[in-house]
PDB file of C-alpha atoms in Angstrom:
ATOM      1  CA  UNK A 170      69.972  71.389  58.919  1.00  0.00           C
ATOM      2  CA  UNK A 171      73.608  70.959  60.047  1.00  0.00           C
ATOM      3  CA  UNK A 172      74.114  70.217  63.770  1.00  0.00           C
ATOM      4  CA  UNK A 173      77.128  70.120  66.071  1.00  0.00           C
ATOM      5  CA  UNK A 174      77.915  70.089  69.805  1.00  0.00           C
ATOM      6  CA  UNK A 175      79.889  73.141  70.816  1.00  0.00           C
ATOM      7  CA  UNK A 176      82.427  72.035  73.449  1.00  0.00           C
ATOM      8  CA  UNK A 177      82.556  75.551  74.831  1.00  0.00           C
ATOM      9  CA  UNK A 178      79.349  76.038  76.872  1.00  0.00           C
ATOM     10  CA  UNK A 179      78.860  72.272  77.376  1.00  0.00           C
ATOM     11  CA  UNK A 180      78.985  70.469  80.703  1.00  0.00           C
ATOM     12  CA  UNK A 181      80.865  67.198  81.090  1.00  0.00           C
ATOM     13  CA  UNK A 182      78.563  65.631  83.704  1.00  0.00           C
ATOM     14  CA  UNK A 183      80.539  62.413  84.087  1.00  0.00           C
ATOM     15  CA  UNK A 184      81.750  59.251  82.361  1.00  0.00           C
ATOM     16  CA  UNK A 185      81.332  55.492  82.535  1.00  0.00           C
ATOM     17  CA  UNK A 186      83.089  52.471  81.021  1.00  0.00           C
ATOM     18  CA  UNK A 187      81.135  50.108  78.894  1.00  0.00           C
ATOM     19  CA  UNK A 188      83.630  47.301  78.353  1.00  0.00           C
ATOM     20  CA  UNK A 189      86.595  48.833  76.545  1.00  0.00           C
ATOM     21  CA  UNK A 190      84.506  51.809  75.421  1.00  0.00           C
ATOM     22  CA  UNK A 191      84.186  55.119  77.332  1.00  0.00           C
ATOM     23  CA  UNK A 192      80.878  56.994  77.532  1.00  0.00           C
ATOM     24  CA  UNK A 193      81.260  60.766  78.146  1.00  0.00           C
ATOM     25  CA  UNK A 194      78.001  62.303  79.297  1.00  0.00           C
ATOM     26  CA  UNK A 195      77.555  65.868  78.118  1.00  0.00           C
ATOM     27  CA  UNK A 196      74.623  67.094  80.192  1.00  0.00           C
ATOM     28  CA  UNK A 197      73.730  69.448  78.843  1.00  0.00           C
ATOM     29  CA  UNK A 198      75.568  69.828  75.614  1.00  0.00           C
ATOM     30  CA  UNK A 199      75.231  73.143  73.759  1.00  0.00           C
ATOM     31  CA  UNK A 200      74.033  72.167  70.267  1.00  0.00           C
ATOM     32  CA  UNK A 201      74.225  74.552  67.258  1.00  0.00           C
ATOM     33  CA  UNK A 202      71.822  74.160  64.424  1.00  0.00           C
ATOM     34  CA  UNK A 203      72.452  75.971  61.115  1.00  0.00           C
ATOM     35  CA  UNK A 204      71.765  75.696  57.469  1.00  0.00           C
ATOM     36  CA  UNK A 205      75.458  76.565  57.021  1.00  0.00           C
ATOM     37  CA  UNK A 206      78.302  75.752  59.344  1.00  0.00           C
ATOM     38  CA  UNK A 207      77.180  75.196  62.943  1.00  0.00           C
ATOM     39  CA  UNK A 208      78.914  77.492  65.379  1.00  0.00           C
ATOM     40  CA  UNK A 209      80.029  79.782  62.568  1.00  0.00           C
ATOM     41  CA  UNK A 210      77.071  80.738  60.425  1.00  0.00           C
ATOM     42  CA  UNK A 211      73.770  82.097  61.860  1.00  0.00           C
ATOM     43  CA  UNK A 212      71.475  79.535  63.433  1.00  0.00           C
ATOM     44  CA  UNK A 213      70.205  78.586  66.843  1.00  0.00           C
ATOM     45  CA  UNK A 214      71.503  77.185  70.102  1.00  0.00           C
ATOM     46  CA  UNK A 215      69.816  74.285  71.895  1.00  0.00           C
ATOM     47  CA  UNK A 216      70.492  72.318  75.061  1.00  0.00           C
ATOM     48  CA  UNK A 217      70.495  68.496  74.689  1.00  0.00           C
ATOM     49  CA  UNK A 218      71.905  65.622  76.720  1.00  0.00           C
ATOM     50  CA  UNK A 219      74.409  63.793  74.481  1.00  0.00           C
ATOM     51  CA  UNK A 220      76.517  60.772  75.182  1.00  0.00           C
ATOM     52  CA  UNK A 221      79.798  60.668  73.246  1.00  0.00           C
ATOM     53  CA  UNK A 222      80.964  57.027  73.087  1.00  0.00           C
ATOM     54  CA  UNK A 223      84.625  56.521  72.268  1.00  0.00           C
ATOM     55  CA  UNK A 224      85.419  52.934  71.188  1.00  0.00           C
ATOM     56  CA  UNK A 225      88.431  51.154  72.773  1.00  0.00           C
ATOM     57  CA  UNK A 226      89.180  54.315  74.628  1.00  0.00           C
ATOM     58  CA  UNK A 227      92.577  55.211  76.079  1.00  0.00           C
ATOM     59  CA  UNK A 228      92.440  58.090  78.608  1.00  0.00           C
ATOM     60  CA  UNK A 229      95.477  60.345  78.710  1.00  0.00           C
ATOM     61  CA  UNK A 230      94.190  63.060  81.082  1.00  0.00           C
ATOM     62  CA  UNK A 231      91.044  63.667  83.121  1.00  0.00           C
ATOM     63  CA  UNK A 232      89.536  66.515  85.150  1.00  0.00           C
ATOM     64  CA  UNK A 233      89.767  66.020  88.860  1.00  0.00           C
ATOM     65  CA  UNK A 234      85.931  66.118  89.408  1.00  0.00           C
ATOM     66  CA  UNK A 235      82.630  66.013  87.648  1.00  0.00           C
ATOM     67  CA  UNK A 236      80.419  67.781  86.618  1.00  0.00           C
ATOM     68  CA  UNK A 237      82.698  70.250  84.950  1.00  0.00           C
ATOM     69  CA  UNK A 238      82.062  73.085  82.489  1.00  0.00           C
ATOM     70  CA  UNK A 239      84.185  73.010  79.322  1.00  0.00           C
ATOM     71  CA  UNK A 240      85.772  76.137  77.911  1.00  0.00           C
ATOM     72  CA  UNK A 241      87.358  74.833  74.675  1.00  0.00           C
ATOM     73  CA  UNK A 242      88.487  71.691  72.852  1.00  0.00           C
ATOM     74  CA  UNK A 243      88.613  69.782  69.611  1.00  0.00           C
ATOM     75  CA  UNK A 244      87.555  66.479  68.108  1.00  0.00           C
ATOM     76  CA  UNK A 245      89.395  64.696  65.328  1.00  0.00           C
ATOM     77  CA  UNK A 246      88.929  61.671  63.189  1.00  0.00           C
ATOM     78  CA  UNK A 247      92.104  60.807  61.323  1.00  0.00           C
ATOM     79  CA  UNK A 248      93.307  64.005  59.691  1.00  0.00           C
ATOM     80  CA  UNK A 249      89.942  65.775  59.975  1.00  0.00           C
ATOM     81  CA  UNK A 250      89.717  68.198  62.932  1.00  0.00           C
ATOM     82  CA  UNK A 251      86.703  70.009  64.276  1.00  0.00           C
ATOM     83  CA  UNK A 252      87.792  72.980  66.423  1.00  0.00           C
ATOM     84  CA  UNK A 253      85.487  73.348  69.500  1.00  0.00           C
ATOM     85  CA  UNK A 254      82.818  71.058  67.989  1.00  0.00           C
ATOM     86  CA  UNK A 255      81.665  67.501  67.446  1.00  0.00           C
ATOM     87  CA  UNK A 256      79.386  66.918  64.413  1.00  0.00           C
ATOM     88  CA  UNK A 257      75.979  65.398  65.028  1.00  0.00           C
ATOM     89  CA  UNK A 258      74.880  62.782  64.382  1.00  0.00           C
ATOM     90  CA  UNK A 259      78.279  60.936  64.744  1.00  0.00           C
ATOM     91  CA  UNK A 260      79.198  57.401  63.804  1.00  0.00           C
ATOM     92  CA  UNK A 261      82.816  57.110  62.742  1.00  0.00           C
ATOM     93  CA  UNK A 262      85.617  54.502  62.732  1.00  0.00           C
ATOM     94  CA  UNK A 263      89.295  55.239  62.674  1.00  0.00           C
ATOM     95  CA  UNK A 264      91.715  57.088  65.024  1.00  0.00           C
ATOM     96  CA  UNK A 265      89.699  59.562  67.115  1.00  0.00           C
ATOM     97  CA  UNK A 266      90.936  62.088  69.637  1.00  0.00           C
ATOM     98  CA  UNK A 267      88.841  64.304  71.978  1.00  0.00           C
ATOM     99  CA  UNK A 268      90.704  67.096  73.746  1.00  0.00           C
ATOM    100  CA  UNK A 269      88.995  69.577  76.059  1.00  0.00           C
ATOM    101  CA  UNK A 270      89.894  72.227  78.555  1.00  0.00           C
ATOM    102  CA  UNK A 271      87.663  72.916  81.556  1.00  0.00           C
ATOM    103  CA  UNK A 272      86.755  76.372  82.807  1.00  0.00           C
ATOM    104  CA  UNK A 273      89.180  75.573  85.732  1.00  0.00           C
ATOM    105  CA  UNK A 274      92.062  74.935  83.391  1.00  0.00           C
ATOM    106  CA  UNK A 275      92.212  71.161  83.653  1.00  0.00           C
ATOM    107  CA  UNK A 276      92.522  68.939  80.575  1.00  0.00           C
ATOM    108  CA  UNK A 277      90.709  65.930  79.132  1.00  0.00           C
ATOM    109  CA  UNK A 278      92.329  63.880  76.475  1.00  0.00           C
ATOM    110  CA  UNK A 279      90.783  60.592  75.155  1.00  0.00           C
ATOM    111  CA  UNK A 280      91.832  58.559  72.125  1.00  0.00           C
ATOM    112  CA  UNK A 281      90.085  55.614  70.547  1.00  0.00           C
ATOM    113  CA  UNK A 282      89.276  53.574  67.418  1.00  0.00           C
ATOM    114  CA  UNK A 283      86.008  55.228  66.620  1.00  0.00           C
ATOM    115  CA  UNK A 284      83.169  57.173  68.143  1.00  0.00           C
ATOM    116  CA  UNK A 285      79.438  57.580  68.110  1.00  0.00           C
ATOM    117  CA  UNK A 286      76.802  59.875  69.803  1.00  0.00           C
ATOM    118  CA  UNK A 287      73.531  59.052  71.523  1.00  0.00           C
ATOM    119  CA  UNK A 288      71.014  61.775  72.087  1.00  0.00           C
ATOM    120  CA  UNK A 289      68.866  61.651  75.223  1.00  0.00           C
ATOM    121  CA  UNK A 290      65.544  63.363  75.878  1.00  0.00           C
ATOM    122  CA  UNK A 291      64.148  66.394  74.074  1.00  0.00           C
ATOM    123  CA  UNK A 292      66.319  69.273  72.869  1.00  0.00           C
ATOM    124  CA  UNK A 293      65.467  72.600  74.514  1.00  0.00           C
ATOM    125  CA  UNK A 294      65.662  75.882  72.644  1.00  0.00           C
ATOM    126  CA  UNK A 295      68.185  78.261  74.234  1.00  0.00           C
ATOM    127  CA  UNK A 296      68.963  81.142  71.863  1.00  0.00           C
ATOM    128  CA  UNK A 297      69.416  82.508  68.392  1.00  0.00           C
ATOM    129  CA  UNK A 298      73.064  82.526  67.265  1.00  0.00           C
ATOM    130  CA  UNK A 299      73.829  85.511  64.959  1.00  0.00           C
ATOM    131  CA  UNK A 300      76.978  83.957  63.525  1.00  0.00           C
ATOM    132  CA  UNK A 301      80.631  84.285  64.406  1.00  0.00           C
ATOM    133  CA  UNK A 302      82.618  87.308  63.299  1.00  0.00           C
ATOM    134  CA  UNK A 303      85.651  84.915  62.973  1.00  0.00           C
ATOM    135  CA  UNK A 304      83.758  82.792  60.348  1.00  0.00           C
TER     136      UNK A 304
END
């Protein structure tokens, strides 16, 4: 099963610093599961609390308040870009960038030297996903 956080429909509940790392709490994150491409091919949607840890983080822009619902974004590692998603599980090194737009039109941009995810609690079934017509 292939799994990814969909930035759209996820809530950025807050963030904390852990030394030079930044922990972004997605609570809940909207998680797609599919035998194909999550968020594109048919599968299911789940709600799960997920921490995205960005190593040696440098924050370029932040929303003015938390929690905030996300409407779009992307995550990249080097030259590889995931539009509107973050693959799960995640443990990468190299130049990473998270960009997101809130439903209120504010921006989040964080860069770092690697990233990982930490899942919290049980995932909760939300819906069947029929697949994207854009796929």
